[in-house]
XYZ file of C-alpha atoms in Angstrom:
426
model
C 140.560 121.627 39.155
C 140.235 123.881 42.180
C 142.985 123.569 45.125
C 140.170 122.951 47.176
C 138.391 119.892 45.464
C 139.920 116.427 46.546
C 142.271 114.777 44.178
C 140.311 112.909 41.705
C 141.531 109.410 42.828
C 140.172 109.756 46.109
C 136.966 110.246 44.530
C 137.231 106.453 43.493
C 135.659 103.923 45.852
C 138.694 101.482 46.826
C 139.335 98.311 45.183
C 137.435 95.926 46.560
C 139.171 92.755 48.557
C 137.817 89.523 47.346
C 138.372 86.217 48.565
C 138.602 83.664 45.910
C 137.773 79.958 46.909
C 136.903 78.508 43.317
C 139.914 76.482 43.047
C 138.727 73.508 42.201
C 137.258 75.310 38.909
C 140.778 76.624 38.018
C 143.725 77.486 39.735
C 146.292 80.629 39.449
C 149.427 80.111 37.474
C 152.378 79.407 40.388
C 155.100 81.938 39.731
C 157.474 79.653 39.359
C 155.543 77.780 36.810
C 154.786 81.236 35.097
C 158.435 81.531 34.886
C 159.141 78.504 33.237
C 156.653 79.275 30.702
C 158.195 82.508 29.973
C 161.595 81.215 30.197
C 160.451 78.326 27.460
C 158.991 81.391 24.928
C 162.111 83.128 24.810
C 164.722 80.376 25.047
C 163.170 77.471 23.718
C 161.382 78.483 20.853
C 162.866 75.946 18.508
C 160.939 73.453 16.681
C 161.312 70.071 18.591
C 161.536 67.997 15.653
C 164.493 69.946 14.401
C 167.753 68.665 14.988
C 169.561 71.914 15.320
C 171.134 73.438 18.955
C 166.857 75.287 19.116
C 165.506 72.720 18.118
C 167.156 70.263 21.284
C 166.515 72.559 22.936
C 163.112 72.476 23.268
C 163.000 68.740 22.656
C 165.393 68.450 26.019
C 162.719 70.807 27.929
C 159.731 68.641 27.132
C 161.915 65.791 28.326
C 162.609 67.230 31.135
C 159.263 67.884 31.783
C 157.687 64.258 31.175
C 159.934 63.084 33.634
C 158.726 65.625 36.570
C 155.309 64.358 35.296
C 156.161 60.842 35.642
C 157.491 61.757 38.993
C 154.847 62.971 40.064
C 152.157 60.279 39.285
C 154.842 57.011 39.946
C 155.276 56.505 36.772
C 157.983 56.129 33.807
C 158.364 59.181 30.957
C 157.285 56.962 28.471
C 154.335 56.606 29.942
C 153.277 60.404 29.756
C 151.634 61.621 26.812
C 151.094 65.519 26.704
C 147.641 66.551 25.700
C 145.602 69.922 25.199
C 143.988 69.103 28.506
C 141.565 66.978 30.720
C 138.592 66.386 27.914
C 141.067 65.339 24.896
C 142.518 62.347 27.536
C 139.436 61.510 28.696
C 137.798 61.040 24.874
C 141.481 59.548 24.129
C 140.439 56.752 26.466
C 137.110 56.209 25.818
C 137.832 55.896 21.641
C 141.365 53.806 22.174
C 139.117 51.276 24.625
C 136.281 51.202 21.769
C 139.119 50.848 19.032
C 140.905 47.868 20.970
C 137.931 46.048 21.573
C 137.001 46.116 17.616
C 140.275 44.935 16.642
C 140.611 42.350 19.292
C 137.284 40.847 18.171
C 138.947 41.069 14.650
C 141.797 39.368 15.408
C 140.382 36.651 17.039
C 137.494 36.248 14.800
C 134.889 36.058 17.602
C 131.884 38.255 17.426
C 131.067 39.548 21.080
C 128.525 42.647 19.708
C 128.461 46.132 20.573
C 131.542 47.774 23.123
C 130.310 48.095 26.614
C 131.463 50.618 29.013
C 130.924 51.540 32.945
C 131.475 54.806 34.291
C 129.573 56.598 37.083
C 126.417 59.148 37.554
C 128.569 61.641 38.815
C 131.463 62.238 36.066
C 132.884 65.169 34.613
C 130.722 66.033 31.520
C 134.109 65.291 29.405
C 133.265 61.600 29.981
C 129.515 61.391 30.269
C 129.278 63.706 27.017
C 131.223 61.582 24.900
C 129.553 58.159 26.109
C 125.809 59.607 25.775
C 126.957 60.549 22.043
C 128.144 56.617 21.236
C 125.521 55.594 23.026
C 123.344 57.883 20.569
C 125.101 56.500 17.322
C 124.832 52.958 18.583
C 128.486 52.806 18.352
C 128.994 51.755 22.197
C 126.528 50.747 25.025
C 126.906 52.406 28.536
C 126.239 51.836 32.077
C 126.009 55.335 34.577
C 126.480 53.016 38.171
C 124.641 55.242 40.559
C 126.613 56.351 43.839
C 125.719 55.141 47.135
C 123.516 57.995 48.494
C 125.097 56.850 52.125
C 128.796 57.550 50.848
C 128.786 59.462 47.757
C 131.019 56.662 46.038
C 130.672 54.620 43.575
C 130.774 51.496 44.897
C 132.993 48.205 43.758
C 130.550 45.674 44.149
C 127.522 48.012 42.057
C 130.522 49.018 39.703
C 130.847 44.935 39.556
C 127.352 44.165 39.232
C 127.384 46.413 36.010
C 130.154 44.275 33.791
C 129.016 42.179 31.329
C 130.878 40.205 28.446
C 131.160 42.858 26.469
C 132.952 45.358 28.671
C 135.795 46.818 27.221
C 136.733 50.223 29.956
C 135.680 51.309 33.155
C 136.251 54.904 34.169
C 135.841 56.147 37.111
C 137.094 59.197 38.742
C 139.530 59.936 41.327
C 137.822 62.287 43.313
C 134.795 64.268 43.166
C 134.502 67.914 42.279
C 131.264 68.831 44.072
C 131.344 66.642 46.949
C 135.190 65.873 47.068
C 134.492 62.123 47.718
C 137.186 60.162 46.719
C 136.586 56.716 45.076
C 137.972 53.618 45.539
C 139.566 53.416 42.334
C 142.431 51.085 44.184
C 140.482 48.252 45.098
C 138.416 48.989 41.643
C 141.461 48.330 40.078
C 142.842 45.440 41.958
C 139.186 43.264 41.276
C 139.379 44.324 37.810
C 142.918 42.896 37.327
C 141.802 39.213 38.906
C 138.636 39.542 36.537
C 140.834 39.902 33.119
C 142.773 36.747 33.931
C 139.460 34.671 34.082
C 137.963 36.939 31.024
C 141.589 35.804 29.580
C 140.573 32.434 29.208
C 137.064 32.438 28.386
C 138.032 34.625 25.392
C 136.337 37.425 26.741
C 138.038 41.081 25.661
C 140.260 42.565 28.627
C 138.528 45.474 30.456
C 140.553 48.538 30.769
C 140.152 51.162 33.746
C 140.617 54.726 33.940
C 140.161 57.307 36.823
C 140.360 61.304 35.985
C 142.630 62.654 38.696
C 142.234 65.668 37.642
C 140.942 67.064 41.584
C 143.152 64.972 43.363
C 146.693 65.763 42.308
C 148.191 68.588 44.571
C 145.493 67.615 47.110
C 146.836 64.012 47.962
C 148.740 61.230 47.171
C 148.891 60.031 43.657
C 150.244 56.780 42.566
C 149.554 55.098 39.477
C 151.366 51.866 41.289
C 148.965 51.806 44.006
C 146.269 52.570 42.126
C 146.756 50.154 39.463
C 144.846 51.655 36.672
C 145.674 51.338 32.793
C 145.350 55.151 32.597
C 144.978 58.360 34.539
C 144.166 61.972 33.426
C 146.565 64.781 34.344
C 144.915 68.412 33.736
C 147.357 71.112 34.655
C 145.178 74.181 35.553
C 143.782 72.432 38.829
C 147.481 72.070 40.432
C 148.291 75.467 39.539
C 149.597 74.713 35.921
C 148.965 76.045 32.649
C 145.923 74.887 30.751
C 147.021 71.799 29.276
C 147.166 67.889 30.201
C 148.698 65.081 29.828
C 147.454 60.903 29.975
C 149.124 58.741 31.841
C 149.511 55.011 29.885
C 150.991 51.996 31.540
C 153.370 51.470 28.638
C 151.644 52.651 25.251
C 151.281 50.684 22.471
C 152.765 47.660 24.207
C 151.089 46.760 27.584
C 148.419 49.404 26.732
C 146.231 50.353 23.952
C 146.699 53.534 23.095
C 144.985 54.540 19.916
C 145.613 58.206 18.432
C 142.467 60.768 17.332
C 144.448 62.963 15.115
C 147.167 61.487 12.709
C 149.843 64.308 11.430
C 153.765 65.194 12.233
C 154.532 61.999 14.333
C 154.843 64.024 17.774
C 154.453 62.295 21.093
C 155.331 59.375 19.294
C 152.554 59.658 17.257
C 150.328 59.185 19.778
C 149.291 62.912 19.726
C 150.938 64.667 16.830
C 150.818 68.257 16.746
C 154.199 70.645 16.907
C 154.431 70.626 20.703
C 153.179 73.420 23.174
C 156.725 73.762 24.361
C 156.299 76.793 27.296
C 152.765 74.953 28.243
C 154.674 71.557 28.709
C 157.555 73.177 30.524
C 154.942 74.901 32.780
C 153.042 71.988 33.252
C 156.277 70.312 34.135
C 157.603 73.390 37.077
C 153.910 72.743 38.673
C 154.376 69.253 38.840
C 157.662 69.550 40.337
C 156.056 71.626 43.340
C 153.283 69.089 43.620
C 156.157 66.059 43.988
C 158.063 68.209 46.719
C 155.321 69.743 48.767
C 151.718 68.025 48.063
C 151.660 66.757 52.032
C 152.177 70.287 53.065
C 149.354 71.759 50.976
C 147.244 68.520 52.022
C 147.847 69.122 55.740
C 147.258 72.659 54.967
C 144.391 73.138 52.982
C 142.605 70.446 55.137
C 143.493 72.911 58.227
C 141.655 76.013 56.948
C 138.441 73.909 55.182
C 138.151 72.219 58.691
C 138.150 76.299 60.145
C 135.674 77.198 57.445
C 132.889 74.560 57.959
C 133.661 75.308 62.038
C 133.020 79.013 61.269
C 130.030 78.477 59.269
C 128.579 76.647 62.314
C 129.141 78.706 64.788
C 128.011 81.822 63.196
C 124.421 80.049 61.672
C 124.237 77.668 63.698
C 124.404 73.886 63.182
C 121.013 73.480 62.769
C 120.798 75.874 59.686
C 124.037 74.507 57.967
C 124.707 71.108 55.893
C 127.250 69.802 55.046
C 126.916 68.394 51.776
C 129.593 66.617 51.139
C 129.854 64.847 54.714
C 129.208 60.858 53.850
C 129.818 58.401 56.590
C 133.012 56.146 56.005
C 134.042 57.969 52.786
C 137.511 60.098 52.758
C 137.240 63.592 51.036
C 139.660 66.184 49.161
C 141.237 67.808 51.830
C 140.081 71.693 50.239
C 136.695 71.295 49.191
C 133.363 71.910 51.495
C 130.108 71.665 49.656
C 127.360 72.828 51.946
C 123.989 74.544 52.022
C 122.469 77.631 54.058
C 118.699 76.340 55.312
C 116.002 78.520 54.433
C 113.838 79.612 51.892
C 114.762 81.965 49.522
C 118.286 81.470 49.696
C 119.852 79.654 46.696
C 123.240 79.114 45.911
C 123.413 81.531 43.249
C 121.221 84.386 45.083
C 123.547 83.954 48.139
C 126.584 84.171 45.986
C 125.755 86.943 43.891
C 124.795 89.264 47.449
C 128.265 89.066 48.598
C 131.063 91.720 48.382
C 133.849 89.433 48.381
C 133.463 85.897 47.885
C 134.441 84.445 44.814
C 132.950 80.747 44.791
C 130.140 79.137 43.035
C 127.666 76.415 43.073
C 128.923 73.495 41.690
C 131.089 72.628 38.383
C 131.733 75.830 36.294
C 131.272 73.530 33.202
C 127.277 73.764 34.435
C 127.113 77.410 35.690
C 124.782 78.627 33.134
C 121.929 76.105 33.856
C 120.143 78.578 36.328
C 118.860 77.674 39.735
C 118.505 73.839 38.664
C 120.196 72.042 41.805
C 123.635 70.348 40.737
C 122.718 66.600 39.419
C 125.778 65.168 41.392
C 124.505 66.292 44.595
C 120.895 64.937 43.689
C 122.711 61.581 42.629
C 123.846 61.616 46.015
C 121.061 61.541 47.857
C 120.578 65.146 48.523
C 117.293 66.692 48.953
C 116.251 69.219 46.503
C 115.277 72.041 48.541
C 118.909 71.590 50.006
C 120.915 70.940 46.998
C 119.243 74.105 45.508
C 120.753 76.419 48.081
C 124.411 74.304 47.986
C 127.414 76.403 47.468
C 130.689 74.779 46.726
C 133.934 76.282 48.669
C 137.228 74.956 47.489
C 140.533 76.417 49.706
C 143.735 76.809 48.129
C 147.142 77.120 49.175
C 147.257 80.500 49.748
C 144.155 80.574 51.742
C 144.123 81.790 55.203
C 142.313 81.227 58.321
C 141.710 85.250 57.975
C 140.366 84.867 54.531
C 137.890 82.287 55.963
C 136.915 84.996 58.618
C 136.346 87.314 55.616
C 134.108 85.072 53.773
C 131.976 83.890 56.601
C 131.248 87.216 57.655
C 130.343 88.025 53.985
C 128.031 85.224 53.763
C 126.199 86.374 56.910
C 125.339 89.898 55.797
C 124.437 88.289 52.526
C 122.293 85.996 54.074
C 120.562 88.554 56.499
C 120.173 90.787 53.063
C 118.256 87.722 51.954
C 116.269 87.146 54.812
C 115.015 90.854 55.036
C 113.925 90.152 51.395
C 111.947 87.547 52.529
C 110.374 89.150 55.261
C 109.191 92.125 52.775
């Protein structure tokens, strides 16, 4: 190289900044739940099952790491069941509630048919899936209760209107991850409760409810008390975990069915055998320890900059070119997530996305990101129009994310958009 020519690193455009607001699709590892994993591969390697000082070990760590889960949800350790994540608790619920209601009509000779369940249009795919394929094999029948187009939840009394004889679970979610509606899972929970002690003594089977909290812990309160549900998925990589889960159970086996889907080594009480994941359950554990201590400050926070990002948007494109998708009269929201679309033809979620330099978000749920420029079902289910839910573009803040990142973004969305609409022009 010639003293005169630059070094060859300047030659190299600069890394570009990027702004990633995704994190209701996945979350990055907390360092100090990184640690803890680490920490867990090199000193707790032991097999939990074996009684010797490595084996305790590790058997003390997952301990210890059932009860920060417990803590965090309101419950009791025994009532934490680690799992590989979200979509194994979810199908853990739906075949246990299936299972119970077959040997319940067993035991008490009566013949009540086929295994009814009620869920809502706008679940993860990891319960839809799995109902459409009993519903396929004529193993189960299932009603999809449509959300109220005025508040994005799925309401009680339609949830109510639904239940017949032979229902056996109702799951419904926590919170959405499109629109960030939150359901009303409590009061779900509370008429379902009154219901069983009538169904009781008709001889009708017990119905069992469920809610996938997978968006809402970290991002509010959590209490399987207040809630009053039978079980409640845990998935680790939306709070900042590693990629496993866990089910909560009020009391399994004994005031809850639980009913296993692999048999093998006895683990987890043989609930869910398998040689634990020792450094995932440890990291799972750390994370939920930071959610227990400080969800109200990331709450208070992450609402703060997703309230300065949809005030942004507005003011630079004007309110009359912005909506806000996930805005539903009386119906509370996650505090991080703003699902909205840019007005105007031409300007689809995905095209706007994929013309800017530093946003990192998408359109919907990743699970659907390969099904083209097909507007999300959820936001169709709720009452969306097409031409708007085609152009939506889902924002979730995390909590790192700063008012200056917001700036970042918006401005990156308005030469993307102005890219877009020179297109059109041509």
């Amino acid at each position: 190289i010639r003293s005169r020519d630059p070094p060859i690193g300047s030659l190299l455009p600069a890394p570009r900044r990027r702004v990633y607001l995704d994190h209701n699709a996945t979350t990055p590892l907390a360092p100090e739940a990184a640690q803890a994993v680490r920490d867990a591969m090199c000193q707790a390697w032991g097999n939990p099952s074996s009684s010797h000082p490595a084996g305790r070990k590790a058997k003390e760590l997952i301990g210890s790491a059932r009860e920060s889960l417990a803590r965090m949800v309101g419950g009791r350790p025994e009532d934490i069941v680690f799992t590989s994540g979200g979509t194994e608790a979810n199908n853990m619920v739906i075949h246990t509630a299936r299972r119970h209601f077959r040997e319940s009509q067993a035991r008490l000779g009566d013949s009540w048919g086929t295994p009814h369940i009620v869920t809502s249009n706008v679940e993860h795919d990891s319960i839809r899936l799995p109902l459409e394929q009993l519903v396929k094999e004529s193993l189960a029948e299932t009603t999809f209760v449509p959300v109220s187009p005025r508040s994005g939840r799925a309401e009680v009394d339609d949830v109510f209107a639904a239940i017949r004889p032979t229902t056996c679970l109702v799951s419904i979610m926590l919170a959405n991850n499109e629109t960030g509606v939150i359901m009303p899972v409590t009061e779900l929970s509370q008429r379902v409760h009154a219901l069983n002690q009538r169904r009781a003594v008709e001889g009708l089977p017990r119905i069992l409810v469920h809610t996938d909290a997978a968006q809402m812990i970290g991002k509010g309160r959590v209490d399987v008390q207040e809630l009053g549900v039978d079980y409640l998925t845990i998935v680790g990589h939306k709070f900042y975990g590693p990629r496993i889960g866990a089910l909560y159970v009020r009391g399994p086996g004994t005031t809850t069915p639980l009913h296993p889907m692999l048999f093998g080594g006895g683990q987890e009480r043989s609930f869910r055998p398998g040689t634990e994941n020792t450094p995932m359950i440890a990291g799972l554990g750390q994370a939920a320890e930071l959610v227990s201590k400080n969800w109200e400050a990331y709450e208070a926070h992450m609402r703060d900059v997703r309230d300065y990002l949809e005030a942004r948007l507005e003011a630079s494109f004007g309110k009359q070119r912005i909506h806000l998708n996930s805005h539903f009269t009386g119906s509370k929201r996650l505090c991080n997530t703003s699902n909205f679309s840019i007005l105007g033809p031409g300007l689809q979620g995905r095209r706007v996305l994929s013309h800017c330099k530093m946003l990192l978000a998408s359109v919907g749920a990743a699970c659907h990101s390969e099904k083209g420029d097909r507007p999300s079902s959820i936001l169709l289910s709720c009452g969306i129009p097409y031409d708007v839910a085609q152009n939506a573009l889902r924002l979730s803040i995390g909590r790192d994310t700063t008012r200056a990142d917001v700036d970042l973004v918006v401005q990156d969305l308005v030469q993307a958009v102005a890219q877009l609409d020179q297109d059109q022009a041509l």
